[in-house]
Amino acid sequence: MDRKTYTAKVAELRPLREEIGKAEKTVAAAQAALDKLNLQRARRITELAGYEGAKADAVAKASGLSVGDVVRIAPLLDPTPAAVRAAKTDDQSAAPVEAPKAEPVAEPAVAVAPVLTRPAAVVEQSAPAAPETEAPIEVEDQAVVEQPAPAVAAVAAPVVPAASVAPVAVVDRPAVAAGPRELPTLPEGPAGARFEAVTTGLVSKRPNFVQQSRSTVFLDAATGDLAVRDRVVRLDLGARTPGEILDAVLATAPGTERVYITAGAPWHDGAERYSTLKDAVAAWLNTPSPRWTTAVGSGRDKLAGHFVHQRQPVGRYAPAAAPDAGTVEIRSIGEWFDADGADVAVCRQAFTLLWQALRRHWDDVVLMGSPSQTGRDLWTRTIPTKGKWAGGYPVLSEELRGLLHATGGQGRTELILPPRVPEQLPALVEYDRTFAYAKHLWKSPVDVPVRITARAFAAMTQAEQTKALMRCSHWNIRVTVPAGWEHVGLLPAPVTGERAWVYPSEPGTTFTTWAGGAEVHLALSNHLMPWRVEILGGLVWEDGDPLDSWGKKLKAAWGDLTNLSKIHGDERQRQAAYLASRAVRSVLLFGLGGFAQRPRLVSGTTPVGEALPAGVEILGQDESVVTWQRQAGFSRDPYAHPEWAAYVWSGARAALLDTKYRQGKEVVGYAGALHAKPGSVVYFGTDGIALTERQPWPYRGEPGDYLLKGHLTGPVEHPVSQEQYLQLRGLGRAELAAEQAPGGEQR
């Protein structure tokens, strides 16, 4: 080809480019039209599901879909056997319980928030959910999952007198050793100014270095199988003490720096000899070894000593002959995902797929020891290099961080007992919000908040009040449950004891609390009945998007892995991709919790006979060392942003009650507890709900959608404890899996 021909060919590309551009626009417009038509069809199918005599096969034929596709859109159209369909929910209303009385107190000036009508044009307050683990967890620097809510008989004592309610007989249930807990408020004068300030010299900055990867292997402590690089070998682990495990691993894979235990939980060996599981774990971590000693750590980012946790401990060891030679960690794979029987090769492949999926969005990604550490590191690499926040995000004052820690709860965990629900449940149906927290990262508070007093709020116009409530905000409020309310509670009330928060629902109950704007807005605008909310004060931030880029990248990685887990031709690769997608969820979940920067729990060891550090709690002792833990308080963490975690958690709790399905700006459907019948909600579990009947909530596979996870056919005895509920939940998941398996009975 000569130059003249080359030039002519290049010129021919330009009109072709224009034609391709036109064609792409035509395809995009056609796709948009197709999506709109598909949505209209789904909406029609959902409407038809409300007719008692609707048949899935007839709807499928008319709509041009398969029966399976119709059922996925409208679960109520499942061709359930007549005997099961006849088991309808006993629509009992919760009998009112006499609200505890309190002495009148002096009330500050307040303003009653305006009742917001449901059609109001507002931006949806999205927010994420918390881990699937129901028990309280504090895994090193990861998010702290709050104590599960045990069964309660009555609401905590209100702060101001509640309306008189006639007493009724209450069924026997476990006693609750919890009373009202006084929450902090914003002080006046110079002290209050610290709540509108940042910490001097503390800014979240983009790192100028790349994390160093660590040589990692995967060990099944039950079988001795070790996955190292591209091979699996069988080890003799002896008595499965830390020293014997490390000796066996290092002999086969020299240079190993991190060992993930995928099965076998050796830290539970001999647990029956100890009063608590934590004591057993501490004793195992500190088992004497002639060749290994507890690592003392060095450098700002290297933690010293072991982390004692019932199920997911972290052991850090160094060679006894050369303690400064380096650290080897023993960790649980459960920090990342539930291996659920996967072998070590699949677990290793899951980490490979996880790294590859994240690598598409972060060139310098390194999988660190925990998902919390990984999530925070990945977020720092999304801090903008241009614009207002190019220099980083300032860290709020310690006083304000302490306020948010004390007043911003995490996920809602609540078991609802009779008489608010039937003693005999017609069924136990579990719904789980898919990748829930990822739904709520598009907007977050930034900069220093502006304090809004009760008088200042009262002086606003109604439009200004509504706008303030819909901003990134945190409100000190007095709440009254309206007369005639028959559904679940909407706002958290503080209590002491094992539970940090309860959700009052008895009409006339009044309590004082803090809540995010998403929850306050829902209480005022829900479609059932507006609640009375009095504003005592609040903090309003500038709306920003510091988590948006981080969240979008994690959602994209999750979506890639989720799709791979469905379409890959190899079953083991599908399993590995699924586990990797769960790991992405943990990165987001625990990474978000890491922003909360709650007071850290630090554990360590001291030789017997030496003085213990001040303020420690002794966890255990053997002939050589004492194992202890203590609260370390708040640190000068440049990545502490509890305002982000609190805002997301608040939005997630609101979405658990009321979630909107949107097509563009149009709301095309609703889901959540408030859209189920009163008396049908049995349990809240951070990002899931258990009910007594199935709901017509469409599932699109998108973050925030409600996925049917379990169905236990009734009648079912109502669980009286969280442990009983979790057992029933497991049975329900197994039953649903069996019916969805090939050849299984389809509902």
XYZ file of C-alpha atoms in Angstrom:
747
model
C 0.000 0.000 0.000
C 1.385 3.396 -1.008
C 0.875 6.676 0.885
C -1.878 7.878 -1.444
C -3.930 4.724 -0.935
C -3.323 4.899 2.825
C -4.589 8.506 2.966
C -7.680 7.591 0.971
C -8.457 4.649 3.241
C -8.106 6.831 6.340
C -10.517 9.344 4.809
C -13.038 6.539 4.234
C -13.094 5.813 7.968
C -14.623 9.193 8.866
C -18.050 8.727 7.234
C -18.058 5.136 8.483
C -17.458 6.425 12.004
C -20.410 8.783 11.651
C -22.667 5.986 10.405
C -21.604 3.753 13.301
C -22.342 6.585 15.736
C -25.830 6.983 14.295
C -26.415 3.244 14.464
C -25.245 3.108 18.069
C -27.678 5.875 19.002
C -30.478 3.997 17.241
C -29.602 0.803 19.120
C -29.418 2.679 22.422
C -32.821 4.252 21.802
C -34.274 0.882 20.850
C -32.757 -0.714 23.958
C -34.212 2.042 26.134
C -37.615 1.492 24.535
C -37.274 -2.270 25.021
C -36.311 -1.832 28.672
C -39.330 0.406 29.192
C -41.645 -2.153 27.584
C -40.142 -4.975 29.653
C -40.690 -2.912 32.794
C -44.307 -2.243 31.817
C -44.802 -5.961 31.246
C -43.288 -6.749 34.654
C -45.558 -4.155 36.244
C -48.627 -5.689 34.579
C -47.598 -9.161 35.764
C -47.129 -7.869 39.302
C -50.596 -6.308 39.168
C -52.113 -9.569 37.915
C -50.505 -11.405 40.827
C -52.833 -9.519 43.126
C -55.838 -11.402 41.664
C -56.631 -14.498 43.717
C -57.408 -16.615 40.659
C -54.313 -15.647 38.667
C -52.480 -18.597 37.076
C -48.778 -18.500 36.228
C -49.172 -20.540 33.013
C -51.904 -18.272 31.632
C -49.918 -15.129 32.447
C -46.788 -16.684 30.920
C -48.578 -17.523 27.667
C -50.086 -14.050 27.373
C -46.818 -12.286 28.179
C -44.553 -14.404 25.989
C -42.427 -15.501 28.939
C -41.727 -18.836 30.531
C -43.498 -19.794 33.759
C -40.160 -19.531 35.544
C -39.668 -15.963 34.324
C -43.180 -15.019 35.438
C -42.616 -16.525 38.879
C -39.337 -14.611 39.258
C -41.198 -11.371 38.542
C -44.205 -12.187 40.742
C -43.490 -14.885 43.357
C -47.167 -14.950 44.360
C -47.908 -16.683 41.069
C -45.867 -19.735 42.092
C -48.089 -22.805 41.491
C -48.039 -23.793 45.146
C -50.016 -26.897 46.155
C -53.496 -26.056 47.356
C -52.807 -27.183 50.931
C -49.935 -24.750 51.244
C -51.753 -21.924 49.491
C -54.643 -22.363 51.934
C -52.310 -21.648 54.869
C -52.880 -17.913 55.005
C -51.399 -15.642 57.583
C -53.438 -15.241 60.736
C -53.742 -11.510 60.457
C -53.577 -10.744 64.149
C -52.855 -7.275 65.354
C -50.439 -6.811 68.197
C -52.316 -6.320 71.452
C -51.375 -3.054 73.139
C -49.028 -3.320 76.081
C -49.089 -0.761 78.817
C -46.266 1.662 78.171
C -44.014 2.320 81.163
C -44.617 5.679 82.740
C -42.026 8.324 83.515
C -42.053 11.491 85.557
C -42.521 14.731 83.611
C -39.287 16.508 82.745
C -38.508 20.022 81.668
C -38.698 20.166 77.903
C -36.435 22.275 75.710
C -37.846 24.363 72.934
C -38.831 22.057 70.094
C -40.320 22.244 66.645
C -42.682 19.642 65.269
C -41.377 18.402 61.932
C -43.865 18.778 59.080
C -45.817 15.741 57.989
C -44.523 14.857 54.540
C -46.937 13.465 51.991
C -45.772 10.335 50.197
C -45.856 11.788 46.665
C -43.411 14.531 47.665
C -40.616 14.864 45.115
C -37.616 13.770 47.129
C -34.411 11.944 46.434
C -34.541 8.360 47.622
C -32.507 7.869 50.778
C -30.546 4.789 49.904
C -28.293 3.026 52.374
C -26.486 -0.305 52.922
C -26.941 -3.236 55.261
C -24.717 -5.102 57.619
C -23.091 -8.500 57.649
C -25.060 -11.675 57.563
C -23.462 -12.737 60.829
C -26.150 -12.401 63.465
C -23.947 -12.670 66.535
C -21.909 -9.740 67.847
C -18.576 -9.589 66.090
C -15.485 -7.509 66.457
C -12.820 -8.851 64.162
C -9.761 -6.773 64.748
C -10.120 -3.538 62.795
C -13.291 -4.641 61.078
C -16.779 -3.296 61.595
C -18.498 -4.117 64.857
C -21.822 -5.855 64.379
C -24.107 -4.861 67.192
C -25.623 -7.267 69.660
C -28.617 -9.145 68.286
C -31.929 -8.087 69.672
C -33.317 -10.646 72.105
C -37.038 -10.969 72.565
C -38.716 -8.107 74.411
C -42.084 -7.831 76.020
C -42.489 -4.088 76.168
C -40.939 -0.862 74.995
C -38.230 0.868 76.982
C -39.420 3.533 79.405
C -40.167 6.749 77.534
C -38.436 9.975 78.396
C -41.679 11.951 78.517
C -45.116 10.724 79.628
C -46.781 8.448 77.132
C -50.462 8.401 76.381
C -52.464 6.169 78.674
C -53.001 2.694 77.283
C -55.230 0.098 78.847
C -53.216 -2.801 80.271
C -53.726 -6.262 78.860
C -52.466 -9.710 79.719
C -49.070 -10.468 78.225
C -47.860 -13.940 77.351
C -44.855 -15.265 79.215
C -41.524 -14.445 77.617
C -37.905 -13.923 78.626
C -37.313 -10.993 80.931
C -35.304 -8.091 79.575
C -32.677 -6.479 81.747
C -32.667 -3.263 79.831
C -33.823 0.208 80.712
C -33.684 3.613 79.085
C -30.247 4.887 78.138
C -29.607 8.607 78.068
C -28.019 9.761 74.847
C -25.653 12.727 74.622
C -26.885 16.046 73.280
C -25.200 19.030 71.684
C -23.955 21.403 74.402
C -24.334 25.160 74.268
C -21.581 27.761 74.226
C -17.888 27.166 73.483
C -18.208 23.447 74.223
C -20.772 23.151 71.453
C -18.394 24.684 68.934
C -16.288 21.524 69.073
C -19.203 19.690 67.480
C -18.890 21.889 64.398
C -15.147 21.460 63.930
C -12.528 19.135 62.484
C -9.452 17.604 64.055
C -6.451 19.795 63.314
C -3.900 18.186 61.052
C -5.923 15.021 60.411
C -6.984 14.498 56.789
C -7.828 11.437 54.691
C -5.261 11.617 51.894
C -4.611 9.521 48.830
C -1.602 7.257 49.469
C 1.616 7.720 47.534
C 2.757 4.126 47.956
C 1.695 0.637 46.904
C 0.822 -2.010 49.489
C 3.113 -5.008 49.663
C 1.531 -8.394 49.026
C 2.190 -11.300 51.381
C 2.804 -14.918 50.483
C -0.457 -16.703 51.334
C -1.555 -20.339 51.574
C -4.879 -22.000 52.366
C -5.149 -24.854 54.869
C -7.958 -27.249 55.742
C -7.116 -28.000 59.373
C -9.526 -30.953 59.403
C -7.913 -32.882 56.533
C -4.466 -31.304 56.451
C -4.858 -30.277 52.800
C -2.747 -27.234 51.894
C -3.224 -25.175 48.733
C 0.038 -23.526 47.807
C 0.416 -21.950 44.386
C -1.048 -24.391 41.850
C -0.865 -27.584 43.891
C -2.515 -29.234 46.899
C -0.494 -31.298 49.363
C -1.494 -33.253 52.456
C 0.252 -32.245 55.720
C 0.573 -33.956 59.082
C -0.561 -31.263 61.544
C 0.111 -33.279 64.682
C -2.011 -31.966 67.563
C -3.001 -28.887 65.473
C -1.339 -26.392 67.793
C -0.211 -23.107 66.190
C 3.429 -24.153 66.345
C 2.819 -27.524 64.714
C 0.687 -25.946 61.993
C 3.372 -23.368 61.219
C 6.140 -25.978 61.248
C 4.235 -28.168 58.779
C 3.259 -25.271 56.505
C 6.708 -23.636 56.421
C 8.394 -26.969 55.730
C 6.262 -27.350 52.582
C 5.917 -23.680 51.590
C 8.967 -21.717 52.819
C 8.432 -17.968 52.943
C 4.728 -18.191 53.795
C 3.532 -15.081 55.632
C -0.195 -15.744 55.963
C -2.159 -18.957 56.510
C -5.931 -18.945 56.001
C -7.755 -21.775 57.774
C -10.631 -22.801 55.503
C -12.102 -25.559 57.710
C -11.464 -27.384 60.948
C -11.268 -24.418 63.393
C -8.315 -25.745 65.434
C -8.787 -22.902 67.945
C -11.888 -24.720 69.211
C -9.979 -27.876 70.146
C -10.638 -28.720 73.778
C -13.164 -25.914 74.133
C -15.207 -28.027 76.554
C -12.461 -27.529 79.143
C -13.053 -23.771 79.301
C -15.866 -21.664 80.688
C -16.165 -19.600 77.509
C -15.261 -20.087 73.869
C -13.132 -16.960 74.014
C -11.040 -18.523 76.807
C -10.511 -21.603 74.660
C -9.405 -19.512 71.679
C -7.020 -17.471 73.839
C -5.477 -20.642 75.253
C -4.994 -22.104 71.766
C -3.385 -18.937 70.398
C -0.912 -18.944 73.296
C -0.008 -22.648 73.184
C 3.735 -22.758 73.966
C 6.035 -23.717 71.098
C 9.822 -24.221 71.151
C 10.236 -22.555 67.745
C 7.568 -19.843 67.737
C 6.733 -16.844 69.902
C 4.056 -14.161 69.838
C 4.990 -11.421 67.365
C 5.596 -8.042 68.968
C 5.191 -6.112 65.729
C 6.942 -3.057 64.391
C 6.044 -0.101 62.241
C 2.860 1.928 62.146
C 0.775 -0.597 60.211
C 1.880 -3.824 61.893
C -0.267 -4.962 64.802
C 1.365 -6.745 67.699
C 0.106 -9.827 69.451
C -2.906 -11.986 68.765
C -6.499 -10.952 68.266
C -8.810 -13.105 70.377
C -12.213 -13.766 68.824
C -14.594 -16.694 69.276
C -14.802 -17.661 65.602
C -12.363 -15.528 63.627
C -9.183 -15.071 65.661
C -5.885 -13.795 64.341
C -2.634 -15.346 65.549
C 0.654 -13.543 64.878
C 3.875 -15.442 65.374
C 7.591 -14.877 64.916
C 10.494 -17.371 65.020
C 11.657 -17.706 68.629
C 15.286 -17.689 67.511
C 14.855 -14.466 65.499
C 11.760 -12.512 66.643
C 12.557 -9.649 64.275
C 12.843 -11.895 61.229
C 9.200 -11.418 60.244
C 5.646 -12.307 61.194
C 3.476 -15.211 60.102
C -0.298 -14.904 60.574
C -2.893 -17.608 61.093
C -6.347 -16.308 60.136
C -9.834 -17.603 59.437
C -11.244 -17.585 55.903
C -14.548 -16.695 57.594
C -13.446 -13.064 57.677
C -14.002 -13.032 53.911
C -16.731 -15.575 53.255
C -18.330 -18.786 54.501
C -16.419 -21.515 52.687
C -19.505 -23.759 52.988
C -17.619 -26.981 52.317
C -15.396 -25.641 49.525
C -11.983 -27.280 49.423
C -8.714 -25.383 49.716
C -8.140 -25.217 45.954
C -11.527 -23.580 45.396
C -10.870 -21.124 48.233
C -7.531 -20.178 46.720
C -9.150 -19.778 43.302
C -11.787 -17.526 44.900
C -9.028 -15.193 46.070
C -7.470 -15.255 42.602
C -10.797 -14.336 40.988
C -11.355 -11.661 43.631
C -7.992 -10.067 42.857
C -8.630 -10.228 39.118
C -12.072 -8.621 39.445
C -10.733 -5.796 41.612
C -7.682 -5.401 39.366
C -9.944 -4.230 36.545
C -10.762 -1.142 38.622
C -7.636 -0.645 40.750
C -4.278 -1.177 39.033
C -2.486 -1.362 42.390
C -4.904 -3.590 44.306
C -3.421 -5.816 47.007
C -5.520 -8.225 49.060
C -4.617 -7.486 52.652
C -5.211 -9.647 55.725
C -8.843 -8.668 56.273
C -11.628 -7.316 54.056
C -11.777 -4.246 56.296
C -8.134 -3.392 55.647
C -8.575 -4.113 51.950
C -11.737 -2.014 51.690
C -10.167 0.998 53.365
C -7.027 0.783 51.263
C -9.055 0.596 48.048
C -11.143 3.582 49.136
C -8.045 5.711 49.756
C -7.126 5.121 46.124
C -10.391 6.742 44.997
C -9.747 10.027 46.846
C -9.930 12.661 44.088
C -6.801 14.309 42.734
C -8.720 17.325 41.431
C -11.466 19.542 42.771
C -12.438 20.635 46.259
C -11.334 17.438 48.000
C -8.082 16.866 46.126
C -6.203 17.503 49.366
C -8.244 14.854 51.181
C -11.279 14.760 53.460
C -10.945 16.366 56.913
C -11.615 14.207 59.984
C -14.283 15.498 62.357
C -13.491 16.530 65.911
C -13.158 13.789 68.511
C -16.236 15.160 70.299
C -18.382 14.853 67.191
C -17.028 11.402 66.377
C -17.888 10.357 69.927
C -21.423 11.698 69.514
C -21.919 9.761 66.290
C -20.526 6.624 67.904
C -23.001 6.909 70.788
C -26.049 7.866 68.717
C -25.627 6.172 65.316
C -26.560 2.499 65.467
C -25.831 -0.124 62.842
C -28.186 -2.694 61.353
C -31.575 -3.461 62.847
C -31.792 -6.863 64.542
C -35.134 -7.594 66.206
C -37.240 -10.653 66.982
C -40.920 -9.727 67.196
C -42.940 -11.835 69.624
C -46.602 -12.692 70.153
C -49.126 -11.168 70.544
C -47.774 -8.861 67.826
C -47.421 -11.947 65.596
C -49.190 -15.323 65.746
C -48.080 -18.031 68.182
C -48.402 -20.493 65.279
C -46.791 -19.081 62.127
C -48.485 -20.135 58.859
C -44.987 -20.172 57.333
C -41.590 -18.584 57.857
C -40.444 -16.769 54.713
C -37.047 -15.096 54.556
C -36.141 -12.197 52.259
C -32.622 -10.800 52.010
C -31.570 -7.518 50.400
C -28.936 -8.328 47.795
C -25.589 -6.541 48.359
C -27.637 -4.048 50.317
C -25.109 -1.443 51.462
C -23.912 -0.949 47.887
C -27.300 0.641 47.207
C -26.631 3.521 49.570
C -23.215 4.942 48.746
C -24.173 7.515 46.122
C -24.459 10.363 48.630
C -22.632 10.993 51.905
C -21.984 13.932 54.259
C -18.814 15.971 53.754
C -17.105 18.921 55.431
C -18.042 20.421 58.805
C -21.729 20.094 59.769
C -23.947 23.060 60.522
C -25.780 22.867 63.828
C -29.559 23.360 63.677
C -31.219 24.232 66.991
C -34.872 23.567 67.760
C -35.623 27.294 67.511
C -33.767 27.614 64.224
C -35.691 24.669 62.805
C -38.993 26.142 63.993
C -38.176 29.409 62.244
C -37.801 27.678 58.874
C -40.536 27.471 56.313
C -42.026 24.027 55.761
C -40.128 23.715 52.482
C -36.872 24.602 54.243
C -37.593 22.096 57.007
C -38.261 19.351 54.476
C -35.072 20.194 52.593
C -33.035 20.100 55.829
C -34.448 16.676 56.725
C -33.599 15.342 53.285
C -29.994 16.532 53.432
C -27.200 14.408 54.872
C -28.222 14.976 58.463
C -28.413 13.542 61.987
C -31.274 14.608 64.277
C -31.972 14.658 68.007
C -35.729 14.063 68.182
C -38.640 13.283 70.482
C -40.961 10.734 68.874
C -44.543 9.704 69.608
C -46.068 6.557 68.095
C -49.474 7.619 66.730
C -52.771 6.278 68.029
C -54.021 3.400 65.914
C -50.573 2.297 64.763
C -50.585 -1.489 64.155
C -47.298 -2.122 62.393
C -43.613 -2.448 63.361
C -41.593 0.329 64.966
C -39.935 2.880 62.698
C -37.311 4.629 64.815
C -34.661 3.311 67.243
C -34.927 4.029 70.978
C -31.831 3.629 73.172
C -31.679 1.053 75.971
C -28.991 -0.385 78.212
C -28.137 -4.048 78.580
C -27.301 -6.440 75.779
C -29.306 -4.459 73.250
C -28.292 -0.965 72.279
C -31.566 -0.110 70.516
C -35.213 -1.170 70.431
C -37.961 -0.111 68.027
C -41.094 1.003 69.933
C -44.388 0.430 68.148
C -47.056 0.657 70.856
C -49.429 3.581 70.195
C -48.843 6.531 72.505
C -45.258 5.596 73.409
C -42.949 8.596 73.498
C -39.171 8.464 73.525
C -36.143 10.635 72.770
C -33.490 9.465 70.347
C -31.175 10.346 67.462
C -31.832 9.274 63.869
C -30.641 10.016 60.366
C -32.636 12.074 57.914
C -33.720 8.974 55.958
C -35.452 7.459 58.996
C -36.982 10.748 60.148
C -38.344 11.363 56.670
C -39.863 7.866 56.561
C -41.562 8.355 59.937
C -43.142 11.560 58.633
C -44.058 10.393 55.136
C -44.803 6.660 55.304
C -47.935 5.584 53.457
C -49.657 4.141 56.550
C -49.715 6.925 59.110
C -47.368 9.845 59.899
C -45.615 9.802 63.269
C -45.210 12.854 65.489
C -41.571 13.964 65.450
C -40.297 16.932 67.455
C -36.913 18.321 66.485
C -34.682 19.003 69.494
C -31.631 19.794 67.398
C -29.552 18.405 64.602
C -26.481 18.481 62.403
C -26.676 19.084 58.655
C -23.740 18.422 56.329
C -22.993 19.333 52.773
C -24.130 16.591 50.397
C -21.135 14.905 48.769
C -20.107 11.653 47.112
C -16.864 10.476 48.799
C -17.971 6.821 48.646
C -19.591 6.847 45.217
C -16.584 5.900 43.082
C -15.488 3.250 45.597
C -19.003 1.798 45.696
C -19.424 1.752 41.913
C -16.165 -0.112 41.423
C -17.036 -2.674 44.076
C -20.514 -3.120 42.575
C -18.968 -3.683 39.151
C -16.567 -6.292 40.563
C -19.429 -7.956 42.429
C -21.558 -7.984 39.279
C -18.778 -9.566 37.196
C -18.197 -12.302 39.751
C -21.920 -12.919 40.267
C -22.429 -13.360 36.523
C -19.407 -15.651 36.319
C -20.834 -17.780 39.134
C -23.928 -18.375 37.007
C -22.553 -18.894 33.497
C -19.159 -20.564 33.873
C -19.111 -24.079 32.464
C -17.041 -25.541 35.298
C -18.869 -26.126 38.579
C -15.764 -25.509 40.719
C -15.120 -22.220 38.947
C -18.730 -21.215 39.522
C -18.332 -21.981 43.216
C -15.075 -20.008 43.399
C -16.680 -17.041 41.637
C -19.600 -17.111 44.060
C -17.249 -17.119 47.057
C -15.292 -14.262 45.488
C -18.508 -12.263 45.082
C -19.198 -12.804 48.795
C -15.698 -11.541 49.518
C -16.453 -8.319 47.608
C -19.502 -7.931 49.821
C -17.281 -8.266 52.892
C -14.828 -5.708 51.519
C -17.634 -3.179 51.183
C -19.415 -4.132 54.388
C -16.414 -4.178 56.685
C -14.689 -1.371 54.818
C -17.694 0.821 55.542
C -17.690 -0.285 59.175
C -14.033 0.686 59.377
C -15.002 4.317 58.766
C -17.035 4.247 61.995
C -13.743 4.089 63.922
C -15.433 2.890 67.053
C -13.277 2.521 70.167
C -10.938 -0.329 69.367
C -10.651 -3.502 71.385
C -6.982 -4.420 71.710
C -5.745 -7.758 73.047
C -2.270 -8.813 74.072
C -0.191 -11.021 76.337
C 2.114 -10.352 79.283
C 4.541 -12.847 80.893
C 3.333 -14.159 84.240
C 4.777 -12.060 87.057
C 5.119 -8.840 85.082
C 2.825 -5.843 85.655
C -0.258 -5.750 83.443
C -1.151 -2.617 81.462
C -3.723 -0.350 83.088
C -7.424 -0.978 82.490
C -7.169 -4.477 81.030
C -9.614 -7.364 81.265
C -7.921 -10.732 81.772
C -9.094 -13.295 79.223
C -6.990 -16.253 80.339
C -3.721 -17.405 81.822
C -1.397 -20.363 81.555
C 1.928 -21.146 83.171
C 3.811 -18.566 81.097
C 1.576 -15.701 79.915
C -1.551 -13.750 80.816
C -3.868 -12.906 77.892
C -5.826 -9.674 78.232
C -7.885 -7.152 76.313
C -8.785 -3.495 76.788
C -10.622 -0.658 75.086
C -8.108 1.504 73.256
C -10.465 4.447 72.742
C -10.389 6.709 69.693
C -7.120 7.058 67.840
C -5.856 9.754 65.504
C -7.003 7.711 62.551
C -6.809 9.751 59.338
C -9.521 7.563 57.845
C -12.093 7.926 60.635
C -15.409 9.041 59.125
C -18.266 7.815 61.337
C -20.540 10.342 59.624
C -20.386 8.209 56.465
C -21.087 4.929 58.196
C -23.919 6.423 60.275
C -25.583 7.943 57.215
C -25.421 4.700 55.235
C -26.660 2.592 58.156
C -29.579 4.955 58.710
C -30.592 4.740 55.075
C -30.302 0.941 55.176
C -32.599 0.706 58.189
C -35.109 2.903 56.388
C -34.884 0.744 53.249
C -35.590 -2.345 55.349
C -38.996 -0.770 55.985
C -39.654 0.925 52.661
C -37.729 0.357 49.421
C -38.691 1.968 46.134
C -38.276 0.319 42.743
C -37.482 2.999 40.181
C -37.366 3.260 36.428
C -35.403 6.436 35.919
C -37.057 8.933 38.243
C -40.381 7.095 38.204
C -41.290 4.942 41.211
C -42.733 1.713 39.824
C -43.085 -0.389 42.965
C -42.408 -0.811 46.659
C -41.017 -3.454 48.999
C -40.048 -3.688 52.669
C -41.656 -4.450 56.001
C -44.239 -1.650 55.800
C -45.567 -3.186 52.588
C -46.356 -6.477 54.314
C -49.482 -7.009 56.418
C -49.420 -5.884 60.061
C -48.640 -8.864 62.249
C -46.751 -10.708 59.504
C -43.204 -9.492 60.242
C -41.356 -11.948 62.496
C -37.718 -10.886 62.379
C -35.347 -8.144 61.218
C -31.770 -9.233 60.561
C -29.727 -6.188 59.441
C -30.378 -6.613 55.697
C -33.124 -9.210 55.773
C -36.705 -9.767 56.911
C -38.610 -12.880 57.945
C -42.388 -12.903 57.385
C -45.294 -15.280 57.600
C -46.118 -15.191 53.876
C -44.511 -14.557 50.510
C -44.594 -11.094 48.973
C -45.052 -9.924 45.350
C -41.704 -8.108 45.362
C -39.904 -8.387 42.007
C -36.274 -9.464 42.054
C -33.970 -8.038 39.381
C -30.658 -9.143 40.844
C -29.648 -5.544 41.565
C -28.154 -4.218 44.826
C -30.937 -3.556 47.316
C -33.473 -5.946 45.750
C -35.289 -8.380 48.040
C -34.307 -11.976 47.266
C -36.375 -14.905 48.522
C -33.824 -16.874 50.595
C -35.951 -19.361 52.509
C -39.476 -20.742 52.917
C -40.374 -23.037 55.799
C -43.862 -24.445 55.360
C -46.077 -24.065 58.419
C -47.486 -24.358 60.864
C -44.295 -23.251 62.666
C -43.986 -22.588 66.384
C -42.896 -18.990 66.860
C -39.222 -18.888 67.939
C -38.702 -17.423 71.412
C -35.016 -16.623 70.926
C -32.674 -15.613 68.180
C -30.984 -19.001 68.344
C -34.296 -20.727 67.641
C -34.988 -18.340 64.789
C -31.600 -19.064 63.194
C -32.321 -22.804 63.386
C -35.678 -22.304 61.658
C -34.052 -20.029 59.094
C -31.616 -22.809 58.210
C -34.498 -25.244 57.733
C -36.316 -22.730 55.543
C -33.281 -22.207 53.325
C -32.853 -25.958 52.957
C -36.529 -26.420 52.048
C -36.411 -23.653 49.441
C -33.175 -25.027 47.955
C -34.766 -28.459 47.669
C -37.843 -27.149 45.895
C -35.749 -25.015 43.518
C -33.446 -27.909 42.644
C -34.040 -29.672 39.301
C -37.045 -31.930 39.742
C -38.049 -30.230 42.979
C -41.562 -29.043 43.590
C -41.963 -25.445 42.472
C -44.157 -23.120 44.481
